[in-house]
C-alpha positions as YAML, in Angstrom:
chain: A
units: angstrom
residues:
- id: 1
  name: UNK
  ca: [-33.70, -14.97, 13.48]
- id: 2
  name: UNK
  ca: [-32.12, -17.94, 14.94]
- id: 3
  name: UNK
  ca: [-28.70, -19.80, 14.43]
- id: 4
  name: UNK
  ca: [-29.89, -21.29, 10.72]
- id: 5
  name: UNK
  ca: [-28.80, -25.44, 10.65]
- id: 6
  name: UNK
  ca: [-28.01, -27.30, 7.88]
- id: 7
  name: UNK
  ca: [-29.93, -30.15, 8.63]
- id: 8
  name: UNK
  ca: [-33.43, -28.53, 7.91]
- id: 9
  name: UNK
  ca: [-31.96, -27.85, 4.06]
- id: 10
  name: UNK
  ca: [-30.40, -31.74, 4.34]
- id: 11
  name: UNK
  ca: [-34.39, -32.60, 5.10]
- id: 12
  name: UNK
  ca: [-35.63, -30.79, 2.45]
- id: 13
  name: UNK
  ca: [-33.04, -32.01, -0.29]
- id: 14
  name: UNK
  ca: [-34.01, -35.36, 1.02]
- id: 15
  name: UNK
  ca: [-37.68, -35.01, 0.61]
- id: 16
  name: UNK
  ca: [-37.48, -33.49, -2.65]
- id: 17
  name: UNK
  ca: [-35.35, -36.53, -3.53]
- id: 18
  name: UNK
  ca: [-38.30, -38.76, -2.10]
- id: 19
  name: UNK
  ca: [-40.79, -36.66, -3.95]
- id: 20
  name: UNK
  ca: [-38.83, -35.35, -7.28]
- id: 21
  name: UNK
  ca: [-35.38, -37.61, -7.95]
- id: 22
  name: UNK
  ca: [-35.39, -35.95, -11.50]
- id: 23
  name: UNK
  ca: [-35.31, -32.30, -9.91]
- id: 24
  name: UNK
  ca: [-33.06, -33.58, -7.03]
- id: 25
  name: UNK
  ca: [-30.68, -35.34, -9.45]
- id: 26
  name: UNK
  ca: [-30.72, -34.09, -12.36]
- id: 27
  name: UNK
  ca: [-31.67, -29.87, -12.26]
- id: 28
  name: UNK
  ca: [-30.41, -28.42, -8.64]
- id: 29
  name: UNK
  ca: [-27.09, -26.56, -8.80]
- id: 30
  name: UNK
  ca: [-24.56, -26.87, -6.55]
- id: 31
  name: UNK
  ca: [-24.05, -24.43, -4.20]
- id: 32
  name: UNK
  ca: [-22.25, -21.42, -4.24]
- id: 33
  name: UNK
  ca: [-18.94, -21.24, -2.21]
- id: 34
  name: UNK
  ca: [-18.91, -18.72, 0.63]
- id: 35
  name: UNK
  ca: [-17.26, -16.09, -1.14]
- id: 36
  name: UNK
  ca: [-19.32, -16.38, -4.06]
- id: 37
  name: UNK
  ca: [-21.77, -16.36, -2.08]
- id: 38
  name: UNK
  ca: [-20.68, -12.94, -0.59]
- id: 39
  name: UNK
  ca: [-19.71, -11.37, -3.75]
- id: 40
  name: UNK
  ca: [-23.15, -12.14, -4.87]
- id: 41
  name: UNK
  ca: [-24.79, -10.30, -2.47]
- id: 42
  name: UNK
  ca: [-22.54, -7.58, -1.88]
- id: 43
  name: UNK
  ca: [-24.77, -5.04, -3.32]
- id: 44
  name: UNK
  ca: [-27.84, -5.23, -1.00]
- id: 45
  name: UNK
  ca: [-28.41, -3.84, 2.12]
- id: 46
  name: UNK
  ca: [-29.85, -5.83, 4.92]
- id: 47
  name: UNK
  ca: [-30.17, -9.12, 6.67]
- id: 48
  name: UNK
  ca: [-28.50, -11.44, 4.17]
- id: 49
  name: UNK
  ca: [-27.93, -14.89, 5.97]
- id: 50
  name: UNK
  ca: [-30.45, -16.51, 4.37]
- id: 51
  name: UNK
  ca: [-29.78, -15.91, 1.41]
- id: 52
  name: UNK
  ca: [-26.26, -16.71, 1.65]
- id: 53
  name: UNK
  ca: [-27.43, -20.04, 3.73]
- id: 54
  name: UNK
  ca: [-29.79, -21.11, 0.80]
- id: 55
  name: UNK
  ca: [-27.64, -20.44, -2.23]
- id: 56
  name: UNK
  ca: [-24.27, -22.37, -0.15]
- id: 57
  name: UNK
  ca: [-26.69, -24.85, -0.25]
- id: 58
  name: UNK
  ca: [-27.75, -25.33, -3.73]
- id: 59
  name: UNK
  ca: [-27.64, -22.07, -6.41]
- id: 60
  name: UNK
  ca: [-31.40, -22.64, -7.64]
- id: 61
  name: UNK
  ca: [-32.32, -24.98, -10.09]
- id: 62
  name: UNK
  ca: [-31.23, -25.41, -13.99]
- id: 63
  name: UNK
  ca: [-32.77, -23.90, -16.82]
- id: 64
  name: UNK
  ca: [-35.44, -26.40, -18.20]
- id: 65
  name: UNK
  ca: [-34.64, -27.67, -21.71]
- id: 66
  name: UNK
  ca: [-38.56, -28.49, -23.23]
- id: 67
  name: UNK
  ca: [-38.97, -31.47, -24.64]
- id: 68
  name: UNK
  ca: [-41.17, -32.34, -28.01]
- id: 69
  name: UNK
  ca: [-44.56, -31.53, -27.07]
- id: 70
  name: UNK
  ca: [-44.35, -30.30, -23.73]
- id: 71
  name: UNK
  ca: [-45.49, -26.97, -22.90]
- id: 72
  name: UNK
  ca: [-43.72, -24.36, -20.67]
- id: 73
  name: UNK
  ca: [-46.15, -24.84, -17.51]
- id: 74
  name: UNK
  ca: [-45.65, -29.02, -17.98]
- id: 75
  name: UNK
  ca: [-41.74, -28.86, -18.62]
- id: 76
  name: UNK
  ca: [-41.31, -26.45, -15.47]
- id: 77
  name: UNK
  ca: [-44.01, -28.39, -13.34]
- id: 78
  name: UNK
  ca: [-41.29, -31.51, -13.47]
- id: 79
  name: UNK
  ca: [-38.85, -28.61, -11.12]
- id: 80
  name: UNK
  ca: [-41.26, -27.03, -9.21]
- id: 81
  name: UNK
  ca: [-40.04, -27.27, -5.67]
- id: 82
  name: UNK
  ca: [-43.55, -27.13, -4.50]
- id: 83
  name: UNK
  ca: [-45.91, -29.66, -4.62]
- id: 84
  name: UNK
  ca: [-49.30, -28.84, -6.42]
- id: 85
  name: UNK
  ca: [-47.71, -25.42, -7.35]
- id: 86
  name: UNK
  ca: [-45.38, -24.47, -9.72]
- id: 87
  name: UNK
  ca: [-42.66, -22.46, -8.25]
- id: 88
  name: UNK
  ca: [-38.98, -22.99, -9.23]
- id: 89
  name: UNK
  ca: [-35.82, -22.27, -7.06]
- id: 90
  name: UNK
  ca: [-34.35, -18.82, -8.55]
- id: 91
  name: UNK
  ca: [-30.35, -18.97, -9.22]
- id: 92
  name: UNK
  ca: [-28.95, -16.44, -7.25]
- id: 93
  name: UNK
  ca: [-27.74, -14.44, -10.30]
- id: 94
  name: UNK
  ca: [-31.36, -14.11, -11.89]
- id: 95
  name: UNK
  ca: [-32.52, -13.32, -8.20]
- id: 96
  name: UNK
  ca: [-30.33, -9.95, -8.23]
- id: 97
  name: UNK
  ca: [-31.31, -9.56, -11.97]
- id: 98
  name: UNK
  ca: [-35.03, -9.26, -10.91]
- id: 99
  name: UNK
  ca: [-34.48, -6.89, -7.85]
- id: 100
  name: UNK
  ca: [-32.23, -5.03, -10.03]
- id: 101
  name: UNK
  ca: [-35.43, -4.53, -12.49]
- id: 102
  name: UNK
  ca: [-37.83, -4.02, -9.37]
- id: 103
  name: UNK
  ca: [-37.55, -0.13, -9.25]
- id: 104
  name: UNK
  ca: [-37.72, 0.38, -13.09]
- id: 105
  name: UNK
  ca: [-41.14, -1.53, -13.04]
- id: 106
  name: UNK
  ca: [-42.51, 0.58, -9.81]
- id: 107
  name: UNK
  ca: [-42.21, 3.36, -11.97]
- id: 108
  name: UNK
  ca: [-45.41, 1.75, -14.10]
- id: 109
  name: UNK
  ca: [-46.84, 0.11, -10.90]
- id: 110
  name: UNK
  ca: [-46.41, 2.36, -7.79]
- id: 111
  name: UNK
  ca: [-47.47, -0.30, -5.79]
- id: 112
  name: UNK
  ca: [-44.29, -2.50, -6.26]
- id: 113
  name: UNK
  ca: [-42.38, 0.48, -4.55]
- id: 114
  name: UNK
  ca: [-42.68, -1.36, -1.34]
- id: 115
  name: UNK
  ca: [-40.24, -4.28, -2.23]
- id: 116
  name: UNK
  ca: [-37.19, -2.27, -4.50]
- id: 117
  name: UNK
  ca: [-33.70, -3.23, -2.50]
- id: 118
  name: UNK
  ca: [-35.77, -5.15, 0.10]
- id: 119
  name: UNK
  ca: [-37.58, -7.98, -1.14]
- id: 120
  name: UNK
  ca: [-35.76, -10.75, -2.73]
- id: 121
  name: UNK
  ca: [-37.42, -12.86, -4.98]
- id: 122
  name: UNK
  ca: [-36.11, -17.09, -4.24]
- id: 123
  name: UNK
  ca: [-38.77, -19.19, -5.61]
- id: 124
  name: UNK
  ca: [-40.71, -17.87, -8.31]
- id: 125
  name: UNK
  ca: [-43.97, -18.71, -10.54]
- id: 126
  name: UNK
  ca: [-45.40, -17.55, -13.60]
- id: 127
  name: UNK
  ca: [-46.91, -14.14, -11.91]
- id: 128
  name: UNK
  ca: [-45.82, -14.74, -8.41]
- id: 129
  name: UNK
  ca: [-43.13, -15.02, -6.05]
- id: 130
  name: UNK
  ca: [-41.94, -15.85, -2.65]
- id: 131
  name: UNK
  ca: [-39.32, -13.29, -1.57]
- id: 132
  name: UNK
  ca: [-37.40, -12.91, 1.40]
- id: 133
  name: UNK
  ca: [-37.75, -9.81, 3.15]
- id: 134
  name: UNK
  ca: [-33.86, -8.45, 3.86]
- id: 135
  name: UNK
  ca: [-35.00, -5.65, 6.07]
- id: 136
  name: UNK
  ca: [-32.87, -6.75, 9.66]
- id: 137
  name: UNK
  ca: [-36.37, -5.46, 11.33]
- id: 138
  name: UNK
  ca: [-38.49, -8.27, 9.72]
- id: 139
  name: UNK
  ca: [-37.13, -11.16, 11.34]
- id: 140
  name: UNK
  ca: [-36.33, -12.60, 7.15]
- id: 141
  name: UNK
  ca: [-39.97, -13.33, 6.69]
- id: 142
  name: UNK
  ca: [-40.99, -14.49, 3.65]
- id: 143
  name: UNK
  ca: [-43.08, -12.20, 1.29]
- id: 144
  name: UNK
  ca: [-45.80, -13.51, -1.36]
- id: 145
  name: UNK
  ca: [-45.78, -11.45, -4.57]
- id: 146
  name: UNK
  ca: [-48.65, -11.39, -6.99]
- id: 147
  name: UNK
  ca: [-48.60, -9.74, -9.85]
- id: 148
  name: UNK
  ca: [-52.17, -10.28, -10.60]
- id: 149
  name: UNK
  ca: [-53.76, -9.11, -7.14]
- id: 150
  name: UNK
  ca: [-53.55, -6.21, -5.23]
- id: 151
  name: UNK
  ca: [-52.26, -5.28, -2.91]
- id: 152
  name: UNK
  ca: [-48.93, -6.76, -4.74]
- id: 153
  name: UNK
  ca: [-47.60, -7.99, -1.51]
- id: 154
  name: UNK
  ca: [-48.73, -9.87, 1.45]
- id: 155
  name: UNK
  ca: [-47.21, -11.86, 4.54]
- id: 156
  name: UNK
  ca: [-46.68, -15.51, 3.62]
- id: 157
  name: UNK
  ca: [-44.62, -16.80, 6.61]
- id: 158
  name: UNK
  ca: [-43.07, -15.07, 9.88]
- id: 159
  name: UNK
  ca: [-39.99, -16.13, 8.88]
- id: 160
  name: UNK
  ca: [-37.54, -17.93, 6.90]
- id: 161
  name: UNK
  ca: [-37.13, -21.12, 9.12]
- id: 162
  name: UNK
  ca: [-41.13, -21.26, 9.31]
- id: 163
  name: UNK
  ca: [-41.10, -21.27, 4.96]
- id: 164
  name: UNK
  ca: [-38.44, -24.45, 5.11]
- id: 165
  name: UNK
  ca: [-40.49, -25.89, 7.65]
- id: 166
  name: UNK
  ca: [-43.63, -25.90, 5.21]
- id: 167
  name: UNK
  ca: [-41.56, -26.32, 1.86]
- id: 168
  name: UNK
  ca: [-40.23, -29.73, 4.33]
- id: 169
  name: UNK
  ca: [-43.94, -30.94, 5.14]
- id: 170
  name: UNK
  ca: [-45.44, -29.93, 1.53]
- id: 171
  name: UNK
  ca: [-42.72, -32.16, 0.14]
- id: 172
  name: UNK
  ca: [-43.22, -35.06, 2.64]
- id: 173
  name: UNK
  ca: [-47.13, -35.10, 2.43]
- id: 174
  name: UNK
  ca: [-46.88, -34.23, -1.20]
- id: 175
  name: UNK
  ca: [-49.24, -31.67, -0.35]
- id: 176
  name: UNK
  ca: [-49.30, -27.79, -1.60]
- id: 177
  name: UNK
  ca: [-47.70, -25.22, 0.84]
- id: 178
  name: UNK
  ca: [-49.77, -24.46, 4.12]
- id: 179
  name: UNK
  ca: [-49.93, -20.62, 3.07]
- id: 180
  name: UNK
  ca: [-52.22, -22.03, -0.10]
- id: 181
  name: UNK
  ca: [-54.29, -23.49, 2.49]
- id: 182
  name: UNK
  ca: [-54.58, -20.69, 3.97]
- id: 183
  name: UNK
  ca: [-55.14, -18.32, 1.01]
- id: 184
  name: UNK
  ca: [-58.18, -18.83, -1.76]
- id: 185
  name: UNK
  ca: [-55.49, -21.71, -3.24]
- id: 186
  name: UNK
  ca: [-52.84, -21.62, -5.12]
- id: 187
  name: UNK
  ca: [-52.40, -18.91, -8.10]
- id: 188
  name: UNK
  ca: [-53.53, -20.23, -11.85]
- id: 189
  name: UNK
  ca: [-52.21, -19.53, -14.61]
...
C-alpha cells in the first residue's frame, strides 16, 4: 500500500460537505488522537494504517437521534456516507465490538470463519458491510459483507486508496459507489 495522504480524506470531507452539510456538520466525530488511535487497535494483528489513518481523521459518525415520524432506514439515510446507499461510518469502538462478536457468530454460520481477526468492518448497512481486510498480504483491500448472500464475502475494491477514490466520486456525482455498478445494485432492505 502506498504512503496514505491526507488530502484524499480533506476531498472527501469536502464533498460530503457539498453533498451532506447536516452529516458533515452536525454527526462526524472528531478524530481520534494518535495514541488513541493506537490503543484502539492494539489488539489486532495485521496491517493497521488505515485504520489508524481513517479514525485520526474522523472516529465514525454519531448515533442518530429519530425524530417524530421518521423511521430507522429514513433517520440513518440523512448519515449515510454513500450516496443512493445507506451505509454509515462505524466509530472505531463499535468496529472492534463487531470483530470481537465475529467468531461467536461463525460458530452458527461457518462461512463467516473467513473474516474473524481479519476483516474489519468501517462502513456498515443494515445486513452489509465494507470491511478492510488487515491481512499485510492483501494490499488493505476492501471486503463487501452480506449477510443475506452467499458466499458472505466478496472483493469490493483492490485496495483502500481505490475505496476513497470511489466514496470521493460517488459523493461528487452524487452517484452510488462504482462497486454497485458493478454488482446486481445496491443491497435492499
Amino acid at each position: 500500500m502506498k504512503q496514505l495522504d491526507k488530502k484524499i480524506l480533506a476531498a472527501v470531507e469536502a464533498a460530503i460537505r457539498a453533498r451532506n452539510p447536516v452529516l458533515a456538520d452536525e454527526y462526524l466525530r472528531p478524530g481520534l488522537s494518535t495514541k488513541a488511535s493506537t490503543k484502539r487497535f492494539r489488539k489486532l494483528k495485521g496491517a493497521i494504517a488505515p485504520l489508524n489513518f481513517l479514525y485520526e481523521w474522523h472516529d465514525g459518525t454519531k448515533f442518530v437521534h429519530l425524530v417524530p415520524g421518521e423511521t430507522y432506514a429514513t433517520g440513518i439515510a440523512k448519515v449515510s456516507f454513500i450516496p443512493k446507499a445507506t451505509y454509515i461510518f462505524t466509530d472505531s469502538e463499535q468496529s472492534m465490538a463487531m470483530m470481537e462478536t465475529w467468531a461467536e457468530a461463525s460458530r452458527r454460520k461457518p462461512g463467516l470463519i473467513e473474516g474473524v481477526n481479519r476483516y474489519v468492518p468501517i462502513f456498515c448497512g443494515p445486513y452489509s458491510q465494507f470491511m478492510l481486510d488487515i491481512e499485510p498480504a492483501a494490499n488493505s483491500r476492501i471486503i463487501f459483507f452480506d449477510n443475506e448472500r452467499t458466499p458472505f464475502y466478496q472483493l469490493a475494491y483492490s485496495s483502500f486508496d481505490e475505496f476513497l477514490a470511489d466514496i470521493l466520486l460517488a459523493n461528487i456525482t452524487k452517484e452510488a459507489l462504482g462497486f454497485f455498478a458493478r454488482q446486481d445494485g445496491i443491497p435492499k432492505w
